[in-house]
PDB file of C-alpha atoms and ligand atoms in Angstrom:
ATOM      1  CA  UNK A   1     105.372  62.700  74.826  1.00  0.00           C
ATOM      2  CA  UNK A   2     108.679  65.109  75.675  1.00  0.00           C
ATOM      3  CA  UNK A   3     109.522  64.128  79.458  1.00  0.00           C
ATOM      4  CA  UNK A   4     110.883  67.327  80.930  1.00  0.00           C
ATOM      5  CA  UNK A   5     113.407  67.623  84.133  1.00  0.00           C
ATOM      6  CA  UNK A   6     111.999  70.280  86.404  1.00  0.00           C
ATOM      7  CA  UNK A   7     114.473  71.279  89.827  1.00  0.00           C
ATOM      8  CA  UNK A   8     113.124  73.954  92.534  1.00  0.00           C
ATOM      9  CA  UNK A   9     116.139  75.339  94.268  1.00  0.00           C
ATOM     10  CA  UNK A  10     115.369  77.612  97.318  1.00  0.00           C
ATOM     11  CA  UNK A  11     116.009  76.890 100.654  1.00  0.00           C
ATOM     12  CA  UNK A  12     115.548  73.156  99.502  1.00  0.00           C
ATOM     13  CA  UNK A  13     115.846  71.634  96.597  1.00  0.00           C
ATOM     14  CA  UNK A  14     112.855  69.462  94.897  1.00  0.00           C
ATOM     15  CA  UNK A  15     113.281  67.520  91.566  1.00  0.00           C
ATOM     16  CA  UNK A  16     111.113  65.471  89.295  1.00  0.00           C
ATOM     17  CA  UNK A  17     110.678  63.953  85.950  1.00  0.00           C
ATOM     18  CA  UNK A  18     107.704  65.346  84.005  1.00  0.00           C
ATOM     19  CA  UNK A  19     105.489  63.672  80.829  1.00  0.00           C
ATOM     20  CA  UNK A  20     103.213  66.245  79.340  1.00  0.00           C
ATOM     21  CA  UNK A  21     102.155  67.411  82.382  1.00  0.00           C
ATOM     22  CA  UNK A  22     101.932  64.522  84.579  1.00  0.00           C
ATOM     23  CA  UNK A  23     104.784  63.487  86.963  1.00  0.00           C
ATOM     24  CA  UNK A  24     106.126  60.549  85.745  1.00  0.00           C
ATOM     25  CA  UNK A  25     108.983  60.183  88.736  1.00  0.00           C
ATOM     26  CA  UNK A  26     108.465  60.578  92.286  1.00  0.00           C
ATOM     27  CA  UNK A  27     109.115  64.094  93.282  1.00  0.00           C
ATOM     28  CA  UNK A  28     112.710  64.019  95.163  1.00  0.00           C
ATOM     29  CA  UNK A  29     113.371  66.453  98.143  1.00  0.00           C
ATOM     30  CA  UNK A  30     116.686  67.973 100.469  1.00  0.00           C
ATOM     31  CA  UNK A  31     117.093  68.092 103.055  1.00  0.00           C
ATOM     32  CA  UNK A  32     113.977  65.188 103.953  1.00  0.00           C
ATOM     33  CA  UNK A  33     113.098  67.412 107.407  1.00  0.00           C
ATOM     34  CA  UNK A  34     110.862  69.989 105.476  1.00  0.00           C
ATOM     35  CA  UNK A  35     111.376  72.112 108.693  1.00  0.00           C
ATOM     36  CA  UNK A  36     115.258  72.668 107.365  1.00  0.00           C
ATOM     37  CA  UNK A  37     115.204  75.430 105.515  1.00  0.00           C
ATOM     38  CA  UNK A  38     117.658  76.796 106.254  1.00  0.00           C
ATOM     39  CA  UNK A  39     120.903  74.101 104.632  1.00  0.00           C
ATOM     40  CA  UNK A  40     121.591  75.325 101.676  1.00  0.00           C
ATOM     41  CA  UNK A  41     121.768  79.239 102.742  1.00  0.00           C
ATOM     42  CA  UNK A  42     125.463  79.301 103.299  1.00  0.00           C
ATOM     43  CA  UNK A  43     126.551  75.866 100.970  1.00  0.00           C
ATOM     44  CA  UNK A  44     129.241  77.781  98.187  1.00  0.00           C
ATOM     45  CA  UNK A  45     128.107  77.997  94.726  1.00  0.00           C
ATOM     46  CA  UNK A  46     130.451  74.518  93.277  1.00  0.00           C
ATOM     47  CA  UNK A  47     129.144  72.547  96.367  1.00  0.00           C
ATOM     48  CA  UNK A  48     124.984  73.440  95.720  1.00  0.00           C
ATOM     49  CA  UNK A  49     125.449  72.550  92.287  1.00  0.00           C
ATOM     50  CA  UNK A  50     127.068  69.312  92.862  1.00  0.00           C
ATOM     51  CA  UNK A  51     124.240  68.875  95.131  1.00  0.00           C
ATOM     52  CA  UNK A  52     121.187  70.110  93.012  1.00  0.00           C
ATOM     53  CA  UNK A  53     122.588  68.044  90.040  1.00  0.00           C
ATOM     54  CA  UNK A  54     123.042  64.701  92.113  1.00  0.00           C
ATOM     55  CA  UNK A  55     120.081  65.276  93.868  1.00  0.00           C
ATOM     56  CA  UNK A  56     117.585  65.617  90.021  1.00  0.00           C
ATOM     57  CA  UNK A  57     119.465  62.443  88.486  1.00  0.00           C
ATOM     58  CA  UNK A  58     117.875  59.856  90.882  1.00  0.00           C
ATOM     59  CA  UNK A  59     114.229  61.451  88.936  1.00  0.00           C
ATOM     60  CA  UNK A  60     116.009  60.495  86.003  1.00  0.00           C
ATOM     61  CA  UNK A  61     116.789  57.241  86.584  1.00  0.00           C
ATOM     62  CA  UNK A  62     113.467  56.690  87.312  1.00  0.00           C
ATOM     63  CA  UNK A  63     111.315  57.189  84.273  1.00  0.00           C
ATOM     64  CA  UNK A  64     114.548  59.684  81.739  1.00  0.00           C
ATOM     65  CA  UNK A  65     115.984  60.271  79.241  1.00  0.00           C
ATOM     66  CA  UNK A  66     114.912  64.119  79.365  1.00  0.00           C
ATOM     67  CA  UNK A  67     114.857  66.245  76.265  1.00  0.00           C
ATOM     68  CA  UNK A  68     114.849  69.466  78.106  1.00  0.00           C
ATOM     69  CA  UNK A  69     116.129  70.517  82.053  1.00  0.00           C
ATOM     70  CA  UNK A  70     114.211  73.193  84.268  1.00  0.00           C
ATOM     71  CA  UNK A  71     115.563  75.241  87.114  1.00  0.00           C
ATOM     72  CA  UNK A  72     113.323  77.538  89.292  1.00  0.00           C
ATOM     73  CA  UNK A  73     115.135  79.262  91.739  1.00  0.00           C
ATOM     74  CA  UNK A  74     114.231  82.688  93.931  1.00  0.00           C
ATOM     75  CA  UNK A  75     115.971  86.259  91.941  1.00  0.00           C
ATOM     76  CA  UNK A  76     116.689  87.753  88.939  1.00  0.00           C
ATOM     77  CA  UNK A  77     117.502  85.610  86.100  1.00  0.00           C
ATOM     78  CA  UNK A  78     118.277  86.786  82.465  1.00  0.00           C
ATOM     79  CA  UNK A  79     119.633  84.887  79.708  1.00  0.00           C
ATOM     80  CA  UNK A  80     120.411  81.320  82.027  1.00  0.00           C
ATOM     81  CA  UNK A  81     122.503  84.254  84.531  1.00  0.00           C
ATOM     82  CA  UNK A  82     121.346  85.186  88.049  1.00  0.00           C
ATOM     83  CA  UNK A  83     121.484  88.577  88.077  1.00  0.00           C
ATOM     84  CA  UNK A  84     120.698  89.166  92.223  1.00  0.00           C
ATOM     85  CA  UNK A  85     119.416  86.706  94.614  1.00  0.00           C
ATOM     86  CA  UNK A  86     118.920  88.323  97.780  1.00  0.00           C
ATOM     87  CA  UNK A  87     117.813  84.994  99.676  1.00  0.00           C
ATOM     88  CA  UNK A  88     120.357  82.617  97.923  1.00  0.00           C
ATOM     89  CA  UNK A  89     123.371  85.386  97.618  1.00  0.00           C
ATOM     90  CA  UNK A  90     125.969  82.481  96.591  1.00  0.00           C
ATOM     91  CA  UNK A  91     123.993  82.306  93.548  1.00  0.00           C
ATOM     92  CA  UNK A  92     124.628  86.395  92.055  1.00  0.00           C
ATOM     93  CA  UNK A  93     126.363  86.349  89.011  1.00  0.00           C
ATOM     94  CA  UNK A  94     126.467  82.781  88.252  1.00  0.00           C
ATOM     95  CA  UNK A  95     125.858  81.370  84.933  1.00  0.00           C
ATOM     96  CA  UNK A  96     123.265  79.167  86.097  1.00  0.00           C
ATOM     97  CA  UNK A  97     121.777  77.201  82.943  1.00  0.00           C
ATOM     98  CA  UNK A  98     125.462  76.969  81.398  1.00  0.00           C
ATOM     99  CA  UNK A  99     127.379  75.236  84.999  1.00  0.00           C
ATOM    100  CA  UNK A 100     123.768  73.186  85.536  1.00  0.00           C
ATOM    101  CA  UNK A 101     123.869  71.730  81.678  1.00  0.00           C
ATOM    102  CA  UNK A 102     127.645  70.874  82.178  1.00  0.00           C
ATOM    103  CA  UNK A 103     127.435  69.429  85.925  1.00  0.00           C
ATOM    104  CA  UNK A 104     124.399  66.981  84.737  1.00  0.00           C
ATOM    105  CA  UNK A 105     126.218  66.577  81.435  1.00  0.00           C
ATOM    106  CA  UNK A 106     129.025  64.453  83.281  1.00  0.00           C
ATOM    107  CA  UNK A 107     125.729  62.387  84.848  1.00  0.00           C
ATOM    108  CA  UNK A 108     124.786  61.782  81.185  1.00  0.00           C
ATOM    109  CA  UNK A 109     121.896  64.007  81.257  1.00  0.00           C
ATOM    110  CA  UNK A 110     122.259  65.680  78.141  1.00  0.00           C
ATOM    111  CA  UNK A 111     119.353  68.681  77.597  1.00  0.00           C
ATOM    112  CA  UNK A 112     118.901  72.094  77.083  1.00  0.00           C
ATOM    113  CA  UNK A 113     118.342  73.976  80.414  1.00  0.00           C
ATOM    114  CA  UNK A 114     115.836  76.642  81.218  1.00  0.00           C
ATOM    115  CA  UNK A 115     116.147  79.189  84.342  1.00  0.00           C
ATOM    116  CA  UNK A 116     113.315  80.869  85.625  1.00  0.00           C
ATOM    117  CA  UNK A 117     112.148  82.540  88.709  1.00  0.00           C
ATOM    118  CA  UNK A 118     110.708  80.255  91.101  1.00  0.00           C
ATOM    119  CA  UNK A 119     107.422  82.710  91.303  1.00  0.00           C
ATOM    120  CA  UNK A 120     107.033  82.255  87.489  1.00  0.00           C
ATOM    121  CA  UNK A 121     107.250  78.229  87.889  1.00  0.00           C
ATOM    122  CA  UNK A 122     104.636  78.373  90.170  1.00  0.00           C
ATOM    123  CA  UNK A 123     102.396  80.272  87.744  1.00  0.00           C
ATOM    124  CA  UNK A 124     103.110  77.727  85.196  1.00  0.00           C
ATOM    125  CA  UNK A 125     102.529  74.976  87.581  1.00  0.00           C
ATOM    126  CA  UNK A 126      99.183  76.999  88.508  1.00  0.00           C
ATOM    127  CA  UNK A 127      98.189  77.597  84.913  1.00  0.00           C
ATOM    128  CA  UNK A 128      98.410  73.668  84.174  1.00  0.00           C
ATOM    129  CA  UNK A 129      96.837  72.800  87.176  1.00  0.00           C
ATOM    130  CA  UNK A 130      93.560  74.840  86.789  1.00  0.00           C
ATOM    131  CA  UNK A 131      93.696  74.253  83.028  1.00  0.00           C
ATOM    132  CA  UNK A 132      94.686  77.854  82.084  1.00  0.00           C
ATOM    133  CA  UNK A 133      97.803  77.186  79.870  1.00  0.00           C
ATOM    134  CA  UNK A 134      95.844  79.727  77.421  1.00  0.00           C
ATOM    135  CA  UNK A 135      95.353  82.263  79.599  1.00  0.00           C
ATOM    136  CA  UNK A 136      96.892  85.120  81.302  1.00  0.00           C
ATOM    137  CA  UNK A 137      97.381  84.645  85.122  1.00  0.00           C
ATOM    138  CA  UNK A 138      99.244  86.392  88.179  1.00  0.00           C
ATOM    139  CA  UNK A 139     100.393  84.794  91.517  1.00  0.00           C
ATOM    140  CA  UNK A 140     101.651  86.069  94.759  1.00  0.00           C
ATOM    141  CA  UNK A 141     103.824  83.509  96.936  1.00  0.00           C
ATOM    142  CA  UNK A 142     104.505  84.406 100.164  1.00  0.00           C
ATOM    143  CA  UNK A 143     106.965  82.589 102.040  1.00  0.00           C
ATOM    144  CA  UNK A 144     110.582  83.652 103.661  1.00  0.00           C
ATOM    145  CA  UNK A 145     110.466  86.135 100.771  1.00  0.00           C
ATOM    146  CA  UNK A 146     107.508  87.262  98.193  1.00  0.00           C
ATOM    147  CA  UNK A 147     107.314  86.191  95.150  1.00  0.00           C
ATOM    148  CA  UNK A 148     105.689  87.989  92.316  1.00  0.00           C
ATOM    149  CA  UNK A 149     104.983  84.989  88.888  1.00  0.00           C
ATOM    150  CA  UNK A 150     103.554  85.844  85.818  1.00  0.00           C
ATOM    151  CA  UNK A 151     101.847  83.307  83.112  1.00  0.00           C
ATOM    152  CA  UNK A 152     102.967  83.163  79.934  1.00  0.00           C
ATOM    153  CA  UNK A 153     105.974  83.970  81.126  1.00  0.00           C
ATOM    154  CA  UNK A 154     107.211  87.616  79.488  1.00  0.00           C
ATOM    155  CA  UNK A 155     110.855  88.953  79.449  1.00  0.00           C
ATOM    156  CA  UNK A 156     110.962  91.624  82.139  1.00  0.00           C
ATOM    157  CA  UNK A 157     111.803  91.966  85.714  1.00  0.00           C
ATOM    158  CA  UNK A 158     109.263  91.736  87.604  1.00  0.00           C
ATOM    159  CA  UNK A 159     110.157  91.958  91.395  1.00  0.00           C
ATOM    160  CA  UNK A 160     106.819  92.658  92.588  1.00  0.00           C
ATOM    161  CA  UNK A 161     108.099  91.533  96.566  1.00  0.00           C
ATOM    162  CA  UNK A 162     109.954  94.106  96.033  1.00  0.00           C
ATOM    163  CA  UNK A 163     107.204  96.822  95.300  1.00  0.00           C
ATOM    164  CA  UNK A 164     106.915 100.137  97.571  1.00  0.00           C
ATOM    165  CA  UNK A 165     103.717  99.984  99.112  1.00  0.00           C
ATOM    166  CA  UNK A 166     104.434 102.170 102.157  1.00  0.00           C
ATOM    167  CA  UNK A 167     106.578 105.423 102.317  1.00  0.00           C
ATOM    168  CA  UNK A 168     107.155 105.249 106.830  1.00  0.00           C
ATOM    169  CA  UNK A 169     111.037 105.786 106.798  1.00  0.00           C
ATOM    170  CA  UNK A 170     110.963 103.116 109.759  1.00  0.00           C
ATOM    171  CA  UNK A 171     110.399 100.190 107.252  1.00  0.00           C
ATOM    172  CA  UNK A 172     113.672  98.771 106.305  1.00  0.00           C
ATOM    173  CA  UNK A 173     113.255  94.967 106.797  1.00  0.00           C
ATOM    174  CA  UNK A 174     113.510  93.836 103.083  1.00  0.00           C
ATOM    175  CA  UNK A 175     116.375  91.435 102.475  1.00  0.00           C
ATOM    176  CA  UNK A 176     117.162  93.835  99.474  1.00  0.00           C
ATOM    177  CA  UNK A 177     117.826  96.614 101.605  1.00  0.00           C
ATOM    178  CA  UNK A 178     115.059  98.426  99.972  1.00  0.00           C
ATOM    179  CA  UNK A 179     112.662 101.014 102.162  1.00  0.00           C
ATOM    180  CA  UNK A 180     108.826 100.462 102.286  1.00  0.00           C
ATOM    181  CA  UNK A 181     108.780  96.729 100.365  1.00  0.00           C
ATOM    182  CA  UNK A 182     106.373  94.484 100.315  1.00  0.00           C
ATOM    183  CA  UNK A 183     108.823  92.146 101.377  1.00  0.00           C
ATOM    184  CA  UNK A 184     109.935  94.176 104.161  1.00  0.00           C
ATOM    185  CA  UNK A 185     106.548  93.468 105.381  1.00  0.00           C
ATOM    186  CA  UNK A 186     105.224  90.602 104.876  1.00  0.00           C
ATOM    187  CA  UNK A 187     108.000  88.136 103.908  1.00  0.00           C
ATOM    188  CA  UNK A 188     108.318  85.708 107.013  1.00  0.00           C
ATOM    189  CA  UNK A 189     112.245  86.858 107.193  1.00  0.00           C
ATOM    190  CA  UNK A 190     110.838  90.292 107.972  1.00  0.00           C
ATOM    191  CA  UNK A 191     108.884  89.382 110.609  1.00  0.00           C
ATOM    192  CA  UNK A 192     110.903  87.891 112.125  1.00  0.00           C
ATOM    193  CA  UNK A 193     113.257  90.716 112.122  1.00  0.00           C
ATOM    194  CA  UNK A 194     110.103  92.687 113.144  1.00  0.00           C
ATOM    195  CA  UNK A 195     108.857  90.775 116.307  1.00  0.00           C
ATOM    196  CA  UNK A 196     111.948  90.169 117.878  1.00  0.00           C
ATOM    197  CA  UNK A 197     110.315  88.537 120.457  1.00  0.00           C
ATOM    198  CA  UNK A 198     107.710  86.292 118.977  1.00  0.00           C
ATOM    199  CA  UNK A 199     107.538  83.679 115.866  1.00  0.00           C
ATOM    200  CA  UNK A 200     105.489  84.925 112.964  1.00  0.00           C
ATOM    201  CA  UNK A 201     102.881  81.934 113.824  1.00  0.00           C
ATOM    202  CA  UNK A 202     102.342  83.889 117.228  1.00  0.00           C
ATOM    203  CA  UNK A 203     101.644  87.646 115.722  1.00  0.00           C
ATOM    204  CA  UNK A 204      98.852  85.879 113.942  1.00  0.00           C
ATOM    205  CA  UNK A 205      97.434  84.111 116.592  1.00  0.00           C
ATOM    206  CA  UNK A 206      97.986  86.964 119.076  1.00  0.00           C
ATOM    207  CA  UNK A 207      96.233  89.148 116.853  1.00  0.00           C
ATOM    208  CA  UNK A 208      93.413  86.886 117.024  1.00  0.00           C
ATOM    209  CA  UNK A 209      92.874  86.995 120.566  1.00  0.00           C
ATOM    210  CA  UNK A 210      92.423  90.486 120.565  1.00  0.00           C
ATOM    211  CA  UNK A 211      96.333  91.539 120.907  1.00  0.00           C
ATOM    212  CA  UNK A 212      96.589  95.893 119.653  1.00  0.00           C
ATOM    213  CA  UNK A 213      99.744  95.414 118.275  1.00  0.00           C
ATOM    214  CA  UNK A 214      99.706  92.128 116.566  1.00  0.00           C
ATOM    215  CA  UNK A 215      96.573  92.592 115.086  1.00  0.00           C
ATOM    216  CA  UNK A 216      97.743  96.043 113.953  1.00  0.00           C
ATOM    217  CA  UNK A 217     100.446  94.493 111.875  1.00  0.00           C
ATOM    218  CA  UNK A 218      98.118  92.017 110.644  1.00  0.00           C
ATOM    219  CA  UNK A 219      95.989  94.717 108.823  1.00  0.00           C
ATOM    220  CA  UNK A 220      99.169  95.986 108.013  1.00  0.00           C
ATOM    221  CA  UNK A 221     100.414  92.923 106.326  1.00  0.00           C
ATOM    222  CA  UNK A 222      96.979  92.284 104.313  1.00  0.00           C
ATOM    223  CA  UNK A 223      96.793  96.117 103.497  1.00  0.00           C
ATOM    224  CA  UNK A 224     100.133  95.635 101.553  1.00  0.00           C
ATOM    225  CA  UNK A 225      99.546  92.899  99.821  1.00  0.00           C
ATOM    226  CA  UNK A 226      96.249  94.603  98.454  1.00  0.00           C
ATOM    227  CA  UNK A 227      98.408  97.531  97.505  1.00  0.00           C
ATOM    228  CA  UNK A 228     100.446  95.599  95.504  1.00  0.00           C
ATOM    229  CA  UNK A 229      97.993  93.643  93.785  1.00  0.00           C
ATOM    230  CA  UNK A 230      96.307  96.945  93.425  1.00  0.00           C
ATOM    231  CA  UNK A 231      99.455  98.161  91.642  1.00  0.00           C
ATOM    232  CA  UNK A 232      99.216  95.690  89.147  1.00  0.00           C
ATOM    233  CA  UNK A 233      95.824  95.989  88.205  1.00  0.00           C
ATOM    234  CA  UNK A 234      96.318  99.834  87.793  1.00  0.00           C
ATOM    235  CA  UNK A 235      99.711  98.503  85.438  1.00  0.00           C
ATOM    236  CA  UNK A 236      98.464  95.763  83.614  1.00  0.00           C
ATOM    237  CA  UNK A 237      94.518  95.074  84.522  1.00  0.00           C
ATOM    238  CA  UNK A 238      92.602  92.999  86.398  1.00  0.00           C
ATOM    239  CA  UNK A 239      92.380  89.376  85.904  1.00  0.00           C
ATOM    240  CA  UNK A 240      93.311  86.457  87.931  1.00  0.00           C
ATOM    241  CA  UNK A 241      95.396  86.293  90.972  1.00  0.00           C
ATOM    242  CA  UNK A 242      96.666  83.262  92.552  1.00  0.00           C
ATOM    243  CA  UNK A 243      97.874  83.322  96.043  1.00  0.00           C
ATOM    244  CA  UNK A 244      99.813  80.680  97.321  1.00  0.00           C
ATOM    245  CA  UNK A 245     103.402  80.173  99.293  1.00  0.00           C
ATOM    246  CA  UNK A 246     104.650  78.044 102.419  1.00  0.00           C
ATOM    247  CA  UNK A 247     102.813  81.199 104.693  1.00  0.00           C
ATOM    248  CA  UNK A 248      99.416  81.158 102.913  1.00  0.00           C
ATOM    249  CA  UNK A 249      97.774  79.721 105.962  1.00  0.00           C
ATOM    250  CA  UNK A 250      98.463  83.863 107.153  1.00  0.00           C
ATOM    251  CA  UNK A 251      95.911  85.219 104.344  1.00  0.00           C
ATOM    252  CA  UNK A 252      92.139  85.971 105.168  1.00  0.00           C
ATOM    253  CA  UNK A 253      90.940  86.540 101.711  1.00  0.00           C
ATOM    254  CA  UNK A 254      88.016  88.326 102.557  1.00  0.00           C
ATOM    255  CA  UNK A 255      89.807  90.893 104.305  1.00  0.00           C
ATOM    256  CA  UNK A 256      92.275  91.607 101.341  1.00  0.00           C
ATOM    257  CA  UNK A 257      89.641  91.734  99.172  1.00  0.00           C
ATOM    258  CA  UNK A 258      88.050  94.020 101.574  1.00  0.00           C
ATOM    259  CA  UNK A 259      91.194  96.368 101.257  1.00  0.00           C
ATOM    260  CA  UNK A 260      91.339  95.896  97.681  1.00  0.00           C
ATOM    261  CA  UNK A 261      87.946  97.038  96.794  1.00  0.00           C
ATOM    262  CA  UNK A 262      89.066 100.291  98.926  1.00  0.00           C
ATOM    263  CA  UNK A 263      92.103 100.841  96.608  1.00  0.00           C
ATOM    264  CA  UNK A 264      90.724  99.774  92.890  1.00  0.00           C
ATOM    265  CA  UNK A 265      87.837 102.086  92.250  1.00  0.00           C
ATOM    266  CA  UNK A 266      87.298 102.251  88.390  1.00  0.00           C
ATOM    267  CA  UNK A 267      84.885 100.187  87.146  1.00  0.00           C
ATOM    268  CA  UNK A 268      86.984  97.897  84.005  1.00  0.00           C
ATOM    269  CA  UNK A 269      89.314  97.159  86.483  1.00  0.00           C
ATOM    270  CA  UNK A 270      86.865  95.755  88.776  1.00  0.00           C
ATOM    271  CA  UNK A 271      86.666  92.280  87.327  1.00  0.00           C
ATOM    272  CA  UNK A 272      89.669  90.459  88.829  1.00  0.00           C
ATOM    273  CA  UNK A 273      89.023  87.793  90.704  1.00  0.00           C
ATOM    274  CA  UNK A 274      91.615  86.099  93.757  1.00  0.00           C
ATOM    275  CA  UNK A 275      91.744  82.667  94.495  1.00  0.00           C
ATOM    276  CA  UNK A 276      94.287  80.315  97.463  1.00  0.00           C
ATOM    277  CA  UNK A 277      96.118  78.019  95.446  1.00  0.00           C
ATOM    278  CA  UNK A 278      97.864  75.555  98.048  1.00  0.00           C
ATOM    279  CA  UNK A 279     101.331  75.538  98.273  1.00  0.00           C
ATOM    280  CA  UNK A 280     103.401  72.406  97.163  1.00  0.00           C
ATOM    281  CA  UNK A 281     107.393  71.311  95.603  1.00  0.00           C
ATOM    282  CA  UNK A 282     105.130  69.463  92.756  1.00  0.00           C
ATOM    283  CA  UNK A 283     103.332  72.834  91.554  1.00  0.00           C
ATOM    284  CA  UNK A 284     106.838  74.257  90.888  1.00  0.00           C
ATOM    285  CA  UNK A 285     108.778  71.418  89.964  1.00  0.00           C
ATOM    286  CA  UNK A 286     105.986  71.048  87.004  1.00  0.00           C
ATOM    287  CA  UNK A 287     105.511  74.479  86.110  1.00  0.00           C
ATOM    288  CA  UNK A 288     109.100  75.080  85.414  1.00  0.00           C
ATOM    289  CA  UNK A 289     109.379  71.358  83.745  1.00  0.00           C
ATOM    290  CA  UNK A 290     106.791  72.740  81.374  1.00  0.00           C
ATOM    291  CA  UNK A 291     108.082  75.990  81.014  1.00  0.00           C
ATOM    292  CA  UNK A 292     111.570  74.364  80.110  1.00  0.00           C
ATOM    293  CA  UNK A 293     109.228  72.148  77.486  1.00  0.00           C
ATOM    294  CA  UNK A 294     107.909  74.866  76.201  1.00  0.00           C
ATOM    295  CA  UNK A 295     111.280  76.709  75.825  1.00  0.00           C
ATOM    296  CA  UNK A 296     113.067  73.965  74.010  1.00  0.00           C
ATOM    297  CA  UNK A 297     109.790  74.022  71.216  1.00  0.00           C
ATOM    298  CA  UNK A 298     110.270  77.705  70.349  1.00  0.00           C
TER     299      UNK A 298
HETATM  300 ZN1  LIG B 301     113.245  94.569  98.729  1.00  0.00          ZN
END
């Protein structure tokens, strides 16, 4: 069966040899502290790569050769090129899949290599873990940014953290610099930049104990992320949404689907259906190593 190299890059970097669509190697992380997310921010663009490509070929050596490389990594990526990455910003403009295939190339990993967008790799990693390679699915992830993935995936931008879901002029907090984002709300970033004076962690367990404002933004926060997922509906119909992302432990599902059923009225868009999906380097490091699978056989 093709054995597929799958690499998450965000603010760590996770690697992994996949068979099928079973990990076949241990699934290799950087930094080890999972609290240090924050490493790689500033690292220039020759030094991460050296880094991302030393750090996949110790999965290799464990259970290669590879026939095909994947590469999830948070932005816009066309074509193997990342077009913007607001939370990686060494990243813009490089020509991702060509520099990755020629870095591991002198490691003599020799294989096609497949970008995508990290939120997409966790849809793939979704849609193979719940057995829905056939079908179409949608996932938020919601973590220092928001991710918006799509399964299969489908040519197209799809920023969906970056969807307007509130027109106040005094919400500005996206990464992008974009007004009224989803992002700009509920991306833990944000927040921070938000509460100034408490951790994200506390605004949800203020607003718990009974705190006006904190439990204010709460609302706010699950009232967005309904609009969004509303939005998409109204775009492309209901179905199956996914939520998942290092800051799912924030969601109450019931109350976003309480919002939601305020916001999607008509009845044949009434049959979605949401679902937590929790959040791990191994969903994404085998969604995009079957996504790059998948890539090399068309
Ligand atoms: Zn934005």
């Amino acid at each position: 069966m093709a054995k597929s190299l799958g690499i998450l890059l965000t603010g760590r970097i996770a690697s992994g040899v996949i068979e099928g669509q079973t990990p076949c190697s241990s699934i290799h992380h950087f930094p080890d502290n999972f609290d240090d997310t924050d490493s790689l921010l500033d690292m220039p663009l020759d030094g991460l790569i050296e880094l991302v490509c030393e750090q996949s070929t110790r999965a290799v050596a464990e259970c290669g050769p590879v026939q095909s490389v994947g590469l999830a990594l948070p932005g816009i990526v066309r074509d193997g090129v990342v077009e913007d990455s607001p939370n990686l910003v060494q990243l813009k403009g490089a020509r991702i899949a060509e520099r990755m295939r020629q870095t591991l190339g002198k490691s003599g990993i020799s294989a096609p290599v497949t970008v995508l967008n990290d939120a997409d790799a966790i849809a793939a990693g979704v849609a193979a873990k719940h057995d829905r390679l056939d079908s179409f699915i949608r996932i938020w992830a919601l973590g220092y940014g928001i991710g918006f993935g799509r399964y299969p995936f489908t040519a197209g931008i799809w920023e969906g953290g970056h969807a307007v879901v509130t027109l106040e002029a005094g919400e500005t907090f996206c990464g992008c610099g974009g007004r009224g984002h989803l992002e700009g709300i509920m991306g833990y970033r944000a927040m921070r930049l938000r509460f100034l004076d408490m951790e994200p962690e506390e605004v949800f367990a203020n607003a718990k104990t009974g705190d006006k404002r904190c439990n204010e933004f709460v609302r706010l926060w699950h009232r967005s992320l309904a609009a969004a997922t509303s939005n998409s509906i109204h775009m492309e119909g209901p179905g199956r949404f996914y939520y998942t992302g290092t800051n799912i432990h924030f969601l109450d599902l019931k109350l976003l689907q309480q919002y939601l059923q305020q916001m999607v009225k008509m009845s044949p868009l009434q049959s979605y259906s949401l679902e937590i999906v929790p959040m791990s380097d191994d969903l994404v490091v085998s969604g995009v190593a079957i996504a790059a699978t998948q890539a090399v056989k068309t």
